[in-house]
CSV table of C-alpha atoms (C1' of nucleotides) in Angstrom, one decimal:
chain,number,residue,atom,x,y,z
A,1,VAL,CA,14.9,-7.4,-68.9
A,2,GLN,CA,13.1,-6.4,-72.1
A,3,LEU,CA,12.5,-9.1,-74.7
A,4,HIS,CA,13.3,-8.3,-78.3
A,5,ARG,CA,12.4,-10.0,-81.5
A,6,GLU,CA,15.9,-11.4,-81.8
A,7,ASP,CA,15.7,-12.9,-78.3
A,8,VAL,CA,12.6,-14.8,-79.3
A,9,LEU,CA,14.3,-16.0,-82.5
A,10,ALA,CA,17.5,-17.0,-80.7
A,11,GLY,CA,15.5,-18.8,-78.0
A,12,ALA,CA,13.5,-20.6,-80.7
A,13,LEU,CA,16.6,-21.8,-82.5
A,14,ASP,CA,18.0,-23.0,-79.1
A,15,GLN,CA,14.8,-24.9,-78.4
A,16,LEU,CA,14.9,-26.4,-81.8
A,17,ASP,CA,18.4,-27.9,-81.2
A,18,ARG,CA,17.4,-29.2,-77.8
A,19,THR,CA,14.0,-30.7,-78.5
A,20,GLY,CA,13.6,-31.0,-82.3
A,21,LEU,CA,11.0,-29.5,-84.6
A,22,GLU,CA,8.0,-31.4,-83.4
A,23,ASN,CA,8.5,-30.5,-79.8
A,24,LEU,CA,9.1,-26.8,-80.6
A,25,THR,CA,6.0,-25.3,-78.9
A,26,MET,CA,5.1,-21.7,-78.0
A,27,GLN,CA,4.5,-22.7,-74.4
A,28,ALA,CA,7.9,-24.4,-73.9
A,29,LEU,CA,9.6,-21.5,-75.7
A,30,ALA,CA,7.8,-19.0,-73.5
A,31,LYS,CA,8.8,-20.8,-70.4
A,32,SER,CA,12.5,-21.0,-71.5
A,33,LEU,CA,12.4,-17.2,-72.0
A,34,GLY,CA,10.8,-16.6,-68.6
A,35,VAL,CA,7.6,-15.2,-70.1
A,36,ARG,CA,3.9,-16.1,-70.7
A,37,PRO,CA,2.9,-17.7,-74.0
A,38,GLY,CA,0.8,-14.6,-75.0
A,39,ALA,CA,3.9,-12.4,-74.8
A,40,LEU,CA,5.4,-14.1,-77.9
A,41,TYR,CA,2.5,-12.9,-80.0
A,42,TRP,CA,3.6,-9.3,-79.6
A,43,HIS,CA,6.8,-10.1,-81.3
A,44,TYR,CA,5.6,-12.6,-84.0
A,45,ALA,CA,2.1,-12.7,-85.5
A,46,ASP,CA,1.9,-16.5,-85.1
A,47,LYS,CA,4.0,-19.6,-85.0
A,48,ARG,CA,4.4,-19.7,-88.7
A,49,ALA,CA,5.9,-16.3,-88.8
A,50,LEU,CA,8.4,-17.4,-86.2
A,51,ILE,CA,9.3,-20.5,-88.1
A,52,ASP,CA,9.7,-18.4,-91.3
A,53,ALA,CA,12.2,-16.2,-89.4
A,54,MET,CA,14.0,-19.3,-88.2
A,55,ALA,CA,14.4,-20.5,-91.8
A,56,GLU,CA,15.7,-17.1,-92.7
A,57,ALA,CA,18.3,-17.3,-89.9
A,58,ILE,CA,19.4,-20.8,-90.9
A,59,VAL,CA,20.2,-19.9,-94.5
A,60,ALA,CA,21.4,-16.4,-93.7
A,61,VAL,CA,25.0,-17.6,-93.2
A,62,LEU,CA,25.1,-18.0,-97.0
A,63,GLN,CA,25.4,-14.3,-97.4
A,64,PHE,CA,29.0,-14.5,-96.3
A,65,THR,CA,30.1,-17.4,-98.4
A,66,ASP,CA,30.9,-15.6,-101.6
A,67,ASP,CA,34.4,-17.0,-102.4
A,68,ASN,CA,34.1,-16.6,-106.1
A,69,SER,CA,37.5,-17.9,-107.1
A,70,GLY,CA,38.3,-21.0,-109.1
A,71,PRO,CA,36.4,-22.7,-112.0
A,72,TRP,CA,32.6,-22.9,-112.0
A,73,ASP,CA,32.4,-26.5,-111.1
A,74,GLU,CA,34.5,-26.1,-107.9
A,75,ARG,CA,32.5,-23.0,-107.0
A,76,LEU,CA,29.2,-24.9,-107.4
A,77,LEU,CA,30.4,-27.7,-105.2
A,78,ARG,CA,31.6,-25.3,-102.6
A,79,LEU,CA,28.3,-23.4,-102.6
A,80,SER,CA,26.3,-26.7,-102.4
A,81,GLN,CA,28.4,-27.8,-99.4
A,82,ALA,CA,27.8,-24.4,-97.7
A,83,VAL,CA,24.0,-24.8,-98.1
A,84,HIS,CA,24.3,-28.4,-96.9
A,85,ALA,CA,26.2,-27.2,-93.9
A,86,ALA,CA,23.8,-24.5,-93.1
A,87,LEU,CA,20.8,-26.8,-93.1
A,88,LEU,CA,22.7,-29.3,-91.0
A,89,SER,CA,23.7,-26.7,-88.5
A,90,ARG,CA,20.4,-26.9,-86.7
A,91,ARG,CA,18.4,-30.0,-85.7
A,92,ASP,CA,15.7,-30.7,-88.3
A,93,GLY,CA,17.0,-27.7,-90.2
A,94,ALA,CA,16.3,-29.1,-93.7
A,95,ARG,CA,12.7,-30.1,-92.8
A,96,LEU,CA,12.1,-26.7,-91.3
A,97,VAL,CA,13.4,-24.8,-94.3
A,98,ALA,CA,11.5,-27.1,-96.7
A,99,GLY,CA,8.3,-26.6,-94.8
A,100,THR,CA,8.3,-22.8,-95.2
A,101,PHE,CA,8.0,-21.3,-98.6
A,102,VAL,CA,9.5,-18.1,-97.4
A,103,ALA,CA,12.5,-20.4,-97.6
A,104,GLN,CA,12.3,-19.6,-101.2
A,105,GLN,CA,13.1,-16.0,-100.5
A,106,ASN,CA,16.4,-16.9,-99.0
A,107,THR,CA,16.5,-19.6,-101.7
A,108,VAL,CA,16.3,-16.7,-104.1
A,109,ARG,CA,19.1,-15.0,-102.3
A,110,GLY,CA,21.3,-18.1,-102.2
A,111,GLY,CA,19.7,-19.0,-105.5
A,112,LEU,CA,21.2,-15.9,-107.0
A,113,ALA,CA,24.6,-17.3,-106.2
A,114,PHE,CA,23.8,-20.5,-108.0
A,115,VAL,CA,22.5,-18.6,-111.0
A,116,GLU,CA,25.6,-16.4,-111.1
A,117,ILE,CA,27.9,-19.5,-111.1
A,118,LEU,CA,25.9,-21.3,-113.7
A,119,THR,CA,25.6,-18.4,-116.1
A,120,GLY,CA,29.3,-17.9,-115.7
A,121,ALA,CA,29.7,-21.5,-116.8
A,122,GLY,CA,27.9,-20.7,-120.0
A,123,LEU,CA,24.3,-21.6,-119.4
A,124,ASP,CA,21.6,-19.0,-120.4
A,125,ILE,CA,19.5,-17.6,-117.6
A,126,HIS,CA,16.6,-20.0,-117.9
A,127,ASP,CA,18.9,-23.1,-117.9
A,128,ALA,CA,20.9,-21.7,-115.0
A,129,VAL,CA,17.8,-21.2,-112.8
A,130,THR,CA,16.5,-24.6,-113.6
A,131,ALA,CA,19.8,-26.3,-112.9
A,132,GLY,CA,20.3,-24.2,-109.7
A,133,LEU,CA,16.9,-25.2,-108.4
A,134,SER,CA,17.6,-28.8,-109.2
A,135,VAL,CA,20.8,-28.8,-107.2
A,136,PHE,CA,18.9,-27.1,-104.3
A,137,TYR,CA,16.1,-29.8,-104.4
A,138,TYR,CA,18.8,-32.5,-104.2
A,139,ILE,CA,20.4,-30.8,-101.2
A,140,LEU,CA,17.0,-30.4,-99.5
A,141,GLY,CA,16.1,-34.1,-100.0
A,142,TYR,CA,19.5,-35.4,-99.1
A,143,THR,CA,19.6,-33.4,-95.8
A,144,ILE,CA,16.1,-34.2,-94.8
A,145,GLU,CA,16.8,-37.9,-95.0
A,146,GLU,CA,20.2,-37.3,-93.3
A,147,GLN,CA,18.6,-35.6,-90.4
A,148,SER,CA,15.8,-38.1,-90.1
A,149,ARG,CA,18.5,-40.7,-89.8
A,150,LEU,CA,20.2,-38.8,-87.1
A,151,ALA,CA,16.8,-38.6,-85.2
A,152,LEU,CA,16.3,-42.3,-85.6
A,153,ALA,CA,19.8,-43.0,-84.3
A,154,ALA,CA,19.2,-40.7,-81.3
A,155,ASP,CA,16.2,-42.8,-80.6
A,156,ASP,CA,18.1,-46.1,-81.0
A,157,ARG,CA,15.7,-47.0,-83.7
A,158,TRP,CA,18.3,-47.0,-86.5
A,159,ASP,CA,19.4,-50.6,-86.0
A,160,GLU,CA,15.9,-51.8,-85.8
A,161,TYR,CA,15.1,-50.1,-89.0
A,162,GLN,CA,18.2,-51.5,-90.7
A,163,ASP,CA,17.2,-55.1,-89.7
A,164,GLN,CA,13.7,-54.6,-91.0
A,165,ALA,CA,14.8,-53.1,-94.3
A,166,ARG,CA,17.5,-55.8,-94.8
A,167,GLN,CA,15.0,-58.5,-95.0
A,168,MET,CA,13.3,-57.1,-98.1
A,169,VAL,CA,16.5,-57.0,-100.2
A,170,PRO,CA,19.4,-59.1,-101.4
A,171,ALA,CA,22.2,-59.1,-98.9
A,172,GLU,CA,24.8,-57.3,-100.9
A,173,VAL,CA,22.3,-54.6,-101.9
A,174,GLY,CA,21.3,-54.2,-98.2
A,175,GLU,CA,25.0,-53.8,-97.3
A,176,ALA,CA,25.4,-51.2,-100.1
A,177,PHE,CA,22.4,-49.3,-98.8
A,178,ARG,CA,23.8,-49.2,-95.3
A,179,LEU,CA,27.2,-48.1,-96.5
A,180,ALA,CA,25.7,-45.4,-98.8
A,181,GLN,CA,23.5,-44.0,-96.0
A,182,GLU,CA,26.1,-44.1,-93.3
A,183,SER,CA,28.9,-42.6,-95.3
A,184,ASP,CA,28.9,-39.0,-96.7
A,185,THR,CA,27.8,-39.4,-100.3
A,186,PHE,CA,26.7,-35.8,-100.5
A,187,ALA,CA,29.5,-34.7,-102.8
A,188,VAL,CA,29.1,-37.7,-105.1
A,189,GLY,CA,25.5,-36.6,-106.0
A,190,ILE,CA,26.6,-33.0,-106.6
A,191,GLU,CA,29.5,-34.2,-108.8
A,192,THR,CA,27.3,-36.4,-110.9
A,193,PHE,CA,25.0,-33.5,-111.4
A,194,ILE,CA,27.9,-31.2,-112.3
A,195,ALA,CA,29.1,-33.8,-114.8
A,196,GLY,CA,25.6,-33.6,-116.4
A,197,ILE,CA,25.7,-29.9,-116.6
A,198,ARG,CA,29.2,-30.0,-118.1
A,199,THR,CA,27.9,-32.0,-121.1
A,200,ARG,CA,25.4,-29.4,-121.8
A,201,VAL,CA,27.9,-26.5,-121.4
A,202,SER,CA,30.5,-28.0,-123.6
A,203,SER,CA,28.0,-28.9,-126.3
A,204,VAL,CA,27.1,-25.2,-126.8
B,1,VAL,CA,-20.7,-51.6,-89.5
B,2,GLN,CA,-17.3,-52.8,-88.3
B,3,LEU,CA,-14.3,-50.6,-88.8
B,4,HIS,CA,-11.2,-52.3,-90.2
B,5,ARG,CA,-7.6,-51.2,-90.4
B,6,GLU,CA,-7.9,-50.4,-94.1
B,7,ASP,CA,-11.0,-48.2,-93.5
B,8,VAL,CA,-9.0,-46.1,-91.1
B,9,LEU,CA,-6.2,-45.8,-93.6
B,10,ALA,CA,-8.5,-45.0,-96.5
B,11,GLY,CA,-10.3,-42.4,-94.4
B,12,ALA,CA,-7.0,-40.8,-93.4
B,13,LEU,CA,-5.9,-40.6,-97.0
B,14,ASP,CA,-9.2,-39.0,-97.8
B,15,GLN,CA,-8.9,-36.5,-95.1
B,16,LEU,CA,-5.3,-35.7,-96.2
B,17,ASP,CA,-6.6,-34.7,-99.6
B,18,ARG,CA,-9.4,-32.6,-98.2
B,19,THR,CA,-7.6,-30.8,-95.4
B,20,GLY,CA,-3.8,-31.2,-95.9
B,21,LEU,CA,-1.2,-32.7,-93.6
B,22,GLU,CA,-1.3,-30.1,-90.9
B,23,ASN,CA,-5.0,-30.4,-90.4
B,24,LEU,CA,-5.0,-34.2,-90.4
B,25,THR,CA,-6.1,-34.9,-86.8
B,26,MET,CA,-7.2,-38.0,-85.0
B,27,GLN,CA,-10.4,-36.2,-83.8
B,28,ALA,CA,-11.4,-35.0,-87.3
B,29,LEU,CA,-10.6,-38.4,-88.8
B,30,ALA,CA,-12.7,-40.2,-86.1
B,31,LYS,CA,-15.6,-37.9,-86.7
B,32,SER,CA,-15.5,-38.5,-90.5
B,33,LEU,CA,-15.5,-42.3,-89.7
B,34,GLY,CA,-18.4,-41.9,-87.4
B,35,VAL,CA,-16.5,-43.1,-84.4
B,36,ARG,CA,-14.8,-41.7,-81.2
B,37,PRO,CA,-11.1,-40.8,-81.3
B,38,GLY,CA,-10.2,-43.5,-78.9
B,39,ALA,CA,-11.4,-46.2,-81.3
B,40,LEU,CA,-8.6,-45.3,-83.8
B,41,TYR,CA,-6.1,-46.5,-81.2
B,42,TRP,CA,-7.3,-50.0,-81.4
B,43,HIS,CA,-6.4,-50.1,-85.1
B,44,TYR,CA,-3.1,-48.1,-85.0
B,45,ALA,CA,-0.8,-47.7,-82.0
B,46,ASP,CA,-0.5,-44.0,-82.5
B,47,LYS,CA,-0.7,-41.2,-85.1
B,48,ARG,CA,2.9,-41.9,-86.3
B,49,ALA,CA,2.0,-45.5,-87.1
B,50,LEU,CA,-1.0,-44.3,-89.1
B,51,ILE,CA,1.2,-41.8,-91.0
B,52,ASP,CA,3.8,-44.5,-91.7
B,53,ALA,CA,1.0,-46.7,-93.2
B,54,MET,CA,-0.1,-43.7,-95.3
B,55,ALA,CA,3.4,-43.3,-96.7
B,56,GLU,CA,3.4,-47.0,-97.5
B,57,ALA,CA,0.1,-46.7,-99.3
B,58,ILE,CA,1.3,-43.7,-101.3
B,59,VAL,CA,4.4,-45.3,-102.7
B,60,ALA,CA,2.8,-48.8,-103.0
B,61,VAL,CA,1.7,-48.1,-106.6
B,62,LEU,CA,5.3,-48.4,-107.6
B,63,GLN,CA,5.1,-52.2,-107.3
B,64,PHE,CA,3.2,-52.3,-110.5
B,65,THR,CA,5.3,-50.0,-112.6
B,66,ASP,CA,7.9,-52.5,-113.7
B,67,ASP,CA,8.0,-51.8,-117.4
B,68,ASN,CA,11.6,-52.9,-118.0
B,69,SER,CA,11.8,-52.4,-121.7
B,70,GLY,CA,14.1,-49.9,-123.4
B,71,PRO,CA,17.5,-48.5,-122.6
B,72,TRP,CA,18.5,-47.8,-119.0
B,73,ASP,CA,18.2,-44.0,-119.3
B,74,GLU,CA,14.7,-44.2,-120.6
B,75,ARG,CA,13.8,-46.6,-117.8
B,76,LEU,CA,15.3,-44.4,-115.2
B,77,LEU,CA,13.3,-41.4,-116.4
B,78,ARG,CA,10.1,-43.4,-116.4
B,79,LEU,CA,10.7,-44.8,-112.9
B,80,SER,CA,11.5,-41.3,-111.6
B,81,GLN,CA,8.3,-39.9,-113.2
B,82,ALA,CA,6.3,-42.8,-111.6
B,83,VAL,CA,7.7,-41.9,-108.1
B,84,HIS,CA,7.0,-38.2,-108.8
B,85,ALA,CA,3.4,-39.0,-109.8
B,86,ALA,CA,3.0,-41.2,-106.7
B,87,LEU,CA,4.1,-38.5,-104.3
B,88,LEU,CA,2.0,-36.0,-106.2
B,89,SER,CA,-1.1,-38.2,-106.1
B,90,ARG,CA,-2.0,-37.0,-102.6
B,91,ARG,CA,-2.0,-33.6,-101.1
B,92,ASP,CA,1.3,-33.0,-99.2
B,93,GLY,CA,2.4,-36.5,-100.3
B,94,ALA,CA,6.1,-35.6,-100.6
B,95,ARG,CA,6.3,-34.0,-97.2
B,96,LEU,CA,4.4,-36.9,-95.6
B,97,VAL,CA,6.8,-39.5,-97.1
B,98,ALA,CA,9.9,-37.5,-96.4
B,99,GLY,CA,8.8,-37.1,-92.8
B,100,THR,CA,8.5,-40.8,-92.0
B,101,PHE,CA,11.6,-42.9,-92.2
B,102,VAL,CA,9.6,-46.0,-92.7
B,103,ALA,CA,9.3,-44.3,-96.0
B,104,GLN,CA,12.7,-45.8,-96.6
B,105,GLN,CA,11.3,-49.3,-96.5
B,106,ASN,CA,9.2,-48.5,-99.5
B,107,THR,CA,12.2,-46.5,-100.7
B,108,VAL,CA,14.1,-49.7,-100.5
B,109,ARG,CA,11.4,-51.5,-102.5
B,110,GLY,CA,11.2,-48.7,-105.1
B,111,GLY,CA,14.9,-48.2,-104.5
B,112,LEU,CA,15.5,-51.8,-105.7
B,113,ALA,CA,14.1,-50.8,-109.0
B,114,PHE,CA,16.5,-47.9,-109.3
B,115,VAL,CA,19.5,-50.1,-108.3
B,116,GLU,CA,18.5,-52.8,-110.9
B,117,ILE,CA,18.3,-50.2,-113.7
B,118,LEU,CA,21.6,-48.6,-112.7
B,119,THR,CA,23.5,-51.9,-112.4
B,120,GLY,CA,22.1,-52.8,-115.7
B,121,ALA,CA,23.6,-49.6,-117.0
B,122,GLY,CA,27.0,-50.7,-115.9
B,123,LEU,CA,27.5,-49.2,-112.4
B,124,ASP,CA,28.7,-51.4,-109.6
B,125,ILE,CA,26.3,-52.0,-106.7
B,126,HIS,CA,27.8,-49.3,-104.5
B,127,ASP,CA,27.6,-46.6,-107.2
B,128,ALA,CA,24.2,-47.8,-108.3
B,129,VAL,CA,22.8,-47.4,-104.7
B,130,THR,CA,24.4,-44.0,-104.3
B,131,ALA,CA,23.1,-42.7,-107.6
B,132,GLY,CA,19.7,-44.2,-107.0
B,133,LEU,CA,19.4,-42.4,-103.7
B,134,SER,CA,20.6,-39.2,-105.2
B,135,VAL,CA,17.8,-39.3,-107.8
B,136,PHE,CA,15.3,-40.1,-105.0
B,137,TYR,CA,16.5,-37.1,-103.0
B,138,TYR,CA,16.0,-34.8,-106.0
B,139,ILE,CA,12.5,-36.2,-106.5
B,140,LEU,CA,11.6,-35.6,-102.8
B,141,GLY,CA,13.0,-32.1,-102.8
B,142,TYR,CA,11.4,-31.2,-106.1
B,143,THR,CA,8.0,-32.5,-105.1
B,144,ILE,CA,8.0,-31.0,-101.6
B,145,GLU,CA,8.5,-27.5,-103.1
B,146,GLU,CA,6.0,-28.2,-105.9
B,147,GLN,CA,3.3,-29.1,-103.4
B,148,SER,CA,4.2,-26.2,-101.1
B,149,ARG,CA,3.7,-24.0,-104.1
B,150,LEU,CA,0.3,-25.6,-104.8
B,151,ALA,CA,-0.6,-24.9,-101.1
B,152,LEU,CA,0.4,-21.3,-101.5
B,153,ALA,CA,-1.6,-21.0,-104.7
B,154,ALA,CA,-4.7,-22.5,-103.0
B,155,ASP,CA,-4.3,-19.8,-100.3
B,156,ASP,CA,-3.9,-17.0,-102.9
B,157,ARG,CA,-0.5,-16.3,-101.4
B,158,TRP,CA,1.5,-17.2,-104.4
B,159,ASP,CA,1.3,-13.9,-106.2
B,160,GLU,CA,2.1,-12.1,-102.9
B,161,TYR,CA,5.2,-14.3,-102.5
B,162,GLN,CA,6.2,-13.7,-106.1
B,163,ASP,CA,6.0,-9.9,-105.7
B,164,GLN,CA,8.1,-10.1,-102.6
B,165,ALA,CA,10.8,-12.3,-104.1
B,166,ARG,CA,10.9,-10.3,-107.3
B,167,GLN,CA,12.2,-7.2,-105.4
B,168,MET,CA,15.3,-8.9,-104.3
B,169,VAL,CA,16.5,-10.0,-107.7
B,170,PRO,CA,17.3,-8.6,-111.2
B,171,ALA,CA,14.2,-8.5,-113.4
B,172,GLU,CA,15.2,-11.1,-115.9
B,173,VAL,CA,16.3,-13.5,-113.2
B,174,GLY,CA,13.0,-13.1,-111.4
B,175,GLU,CA,11.2,-13.8,-114.6
B,176,ALA,CA,13.3,-16.9,-115.1
B,177,PHE,CA,12.5,-18.1,-111.6
B,178,ARG,CA,8.8,-17.6,-112.1
B,179,LEU,CA,8.9,-19.5,-115.4
B,180,ALA,CA,11.1,-22.3,-113.9
B,181,GLN,CA,8.7,-22.7,-111.0
B,182,GLU,CA,5.5,-22.6,-112.9
B,183,SER,CA,6.5,-24.9,-115.7
B,184,ASP,CA,7.3,-28.6,-115.3
B,185,THR,CA,11.0,-28.8,-115.1
B,186,PHE,CA,11.0,-32.1,-113.3
B,187,ALA,CA,12.3,-34.1,-116.3
B,188,VAL,CA,15.1,-31.6,-117.0
B,189,GLY,CA,16.7,-32.2,-113.6
B,190,ILE,CA,16.5,-36.0,-114.0
B,191,GLU,CA,17.9,-35.8,-117.5
B,192,THR,CA,20.8,-33.7,-116.3
B,193,PHE,CA,21.5,-36.3,-113.7
B,194,ILE,CA,21.3,-39.0,-116.3
B,195,ALA,CA,23.8,-37.2,-118.4
B,196,GLY,CA,26.1,-37.1,-115.4
B,197,ILE,CA,25.7,-40.9,-114.9
B,198,ARG,CA,26.3,-41.5,-118.5
B,199,THR,CA,29.7,-40.0,-118.4
B,200,ARG,CA,30.6,-42.3,-115.6
B,201,VAL,CA,29.2,-45.4,-117.3
B,202,SER,CA,30.9,-44.8,-120.6
B,203,SER,CA,34.3,-44.0,-119.0
B,204,VAL,CA,34.3,-47.5,-117.4
C,1,DA,C1',-12.7,-58.2,-80.5
C,2,DC,C1',-14.1,-53.6,-81.0
C,3,DC,C1',-15.8,-49.3,-79.3
C,4,DT,C1',-17.7,-45.6,-76.0
C,5,DG,C1',-17.3,-42.2,-72.3
C,6,DA,C1',-14.7,-39.5,-70.0
C,7,DA,C1',-10.9,-37.7,-68.8
C,8,DC,C1',-5.6,-36.1,-69.0
C,9,DA,C1',-1.9,-32.9,-70.1
C,10,DC,C1',-0.9,-30.0,-73.6
C,11,DC,C1',-1.4,-27.2,-77.8
C,12,DG,C1',-1.9,-22.3,-80.6
C,13,DT,C1',-4.1,-18.2,-80.1
C,14,DT,C1',-6.9,-14.1,-78.3
C,15,DC,C1',-7.6,-10.3,-75.5
C,16,DA,C1',-8.8,-7.4,-71.7
C,17,DA,C1',-6.2,-5.6,-68.2
C,18,DG,C1',-2.1,-4.1,-66.1
C,19,DT,C1',2.5,-1.3,-66.1
D,1,DA,C1',5.4,-0.4,-75.8
D,2,DC,C1',5.4,-4.7,-73.8
D,3,DC,C1',3.6,-8.3,-70.8
D,4,DT,C1',0.3,-10.9,-67.6
D,5,DG,C1',-3.9,-13.5,-66.4
D,6,DA,C1',-7.1,-16.0,-67.9
D,7,DA,C1',-9.5,-18.1,-71.0
D,8,DC,C1',-10.9,-20.6,-75.7
D,9,DA,C1',-11.3,-24.5,-78.8
D,10,DC,C1',-8.6,-28.2,-80.0
D,11,DC,C1',-4.9,-31.7,-79.9
D,12,DG,C1',-2.9,-36.8,-79.1
D,13,DT,C1',-3.5,-40.4,-76.0
D,14,DT,C1',-5.2,-43.5,-72.1
D,15,DC,C1',-8.3,-46.6,-70.1
D,16,DA,C1',-12.0,-48.4,-67.5
D,17,DA,C1',-16.3,-49.9,-68.8
D,18,DG,C1',-19.6,-51.5,-72.0
D,19,DT,C1',-21.2,-55.0,-75.8
DNA sequence: ACCTGAACACCGTTCAAGT
DNA sequence: ACCTGAACACCGTTCAAGT
């Protein structure tokens, strides 16, 4: 039973889902693969290289989401939701991808799709890149907080946090915060951003 | 020379700036404070509690940035830039704040300022909270990537990364990416978002 | 009340040696 | 080529014991 690079990667993604990012260790991964920790270092130079590869794998699904039909604003929303879904597909996926900067290589790949859509909408290349990155930053931030919330909920610390936060804030605002955080407001943010881009496009 | 809670916190923030988040260790912190590691656990329950306190400290400056003059869009931009500056004021500040969810308690505090500005602009509470969180997510994502880039540059790995990324992309797009990432496009993203909010406000 | 001394289980990583 | 065995320096945390 030979161990290949992809086996290590698959095992690491499995362990990520089971234990979360901060409990992803080389020793635990080695044990789950039936191997000694040192063996992992033949396949990946160090833990960072392994995590880079995991980030690659998480955003790799975006290669196949190139449904380029419909108007640019619908396409932008669809692509954003695909990126969101990709980050969400693994526990702590957003924090993992945000932590690596190789992330930006796949960001470049997925980023190309953003740029293509936005230039198609009428932006010049510079504006398209800036706007595309902005959307990506929103998605990263949104999903990091979303997954932190999931982790809190899994620890039964979510209610405790809510009670604490509620005391610092007027009641109706606290309620609005809870609602906003527990419902899926992802698309609302994207659509607001799209509305902003639209004003720039139509004014050209 | 008695050690107080604030001394530990100040020392931790110092060590963060010197060594970065991933080299912030209890043992190194203890040494820099002239104390044994165990002593730190009298002041903070564990490392997580200390990091929560650090996040608090980083965003605490926002309490004093309540210049509420001018129209809502200018106020929103100013507040966003204050949050951006706060995260940027410490090495890895954005990743540290994004990692803790207590961050959201200060987010609530700073978040209140967002909500106040946006309700003043004409949004109802629910929309104001959603829009305020969206802006915060953008700021988090933007600053995380910004500080990752700073870390890469400090390691002299930024050029290497650029070369790698450039090969996957048309030349003019690669150039636009480099430009967008090396120049300060923070305000552009916020302004696009503001333009999007404006369309919703004026249509009410 | 505040800290030391000393230990615990665990971490990432290296590397000679095996096959 | 791929992995073991064994070690290295270091990590977060605990806790009796000191003052």
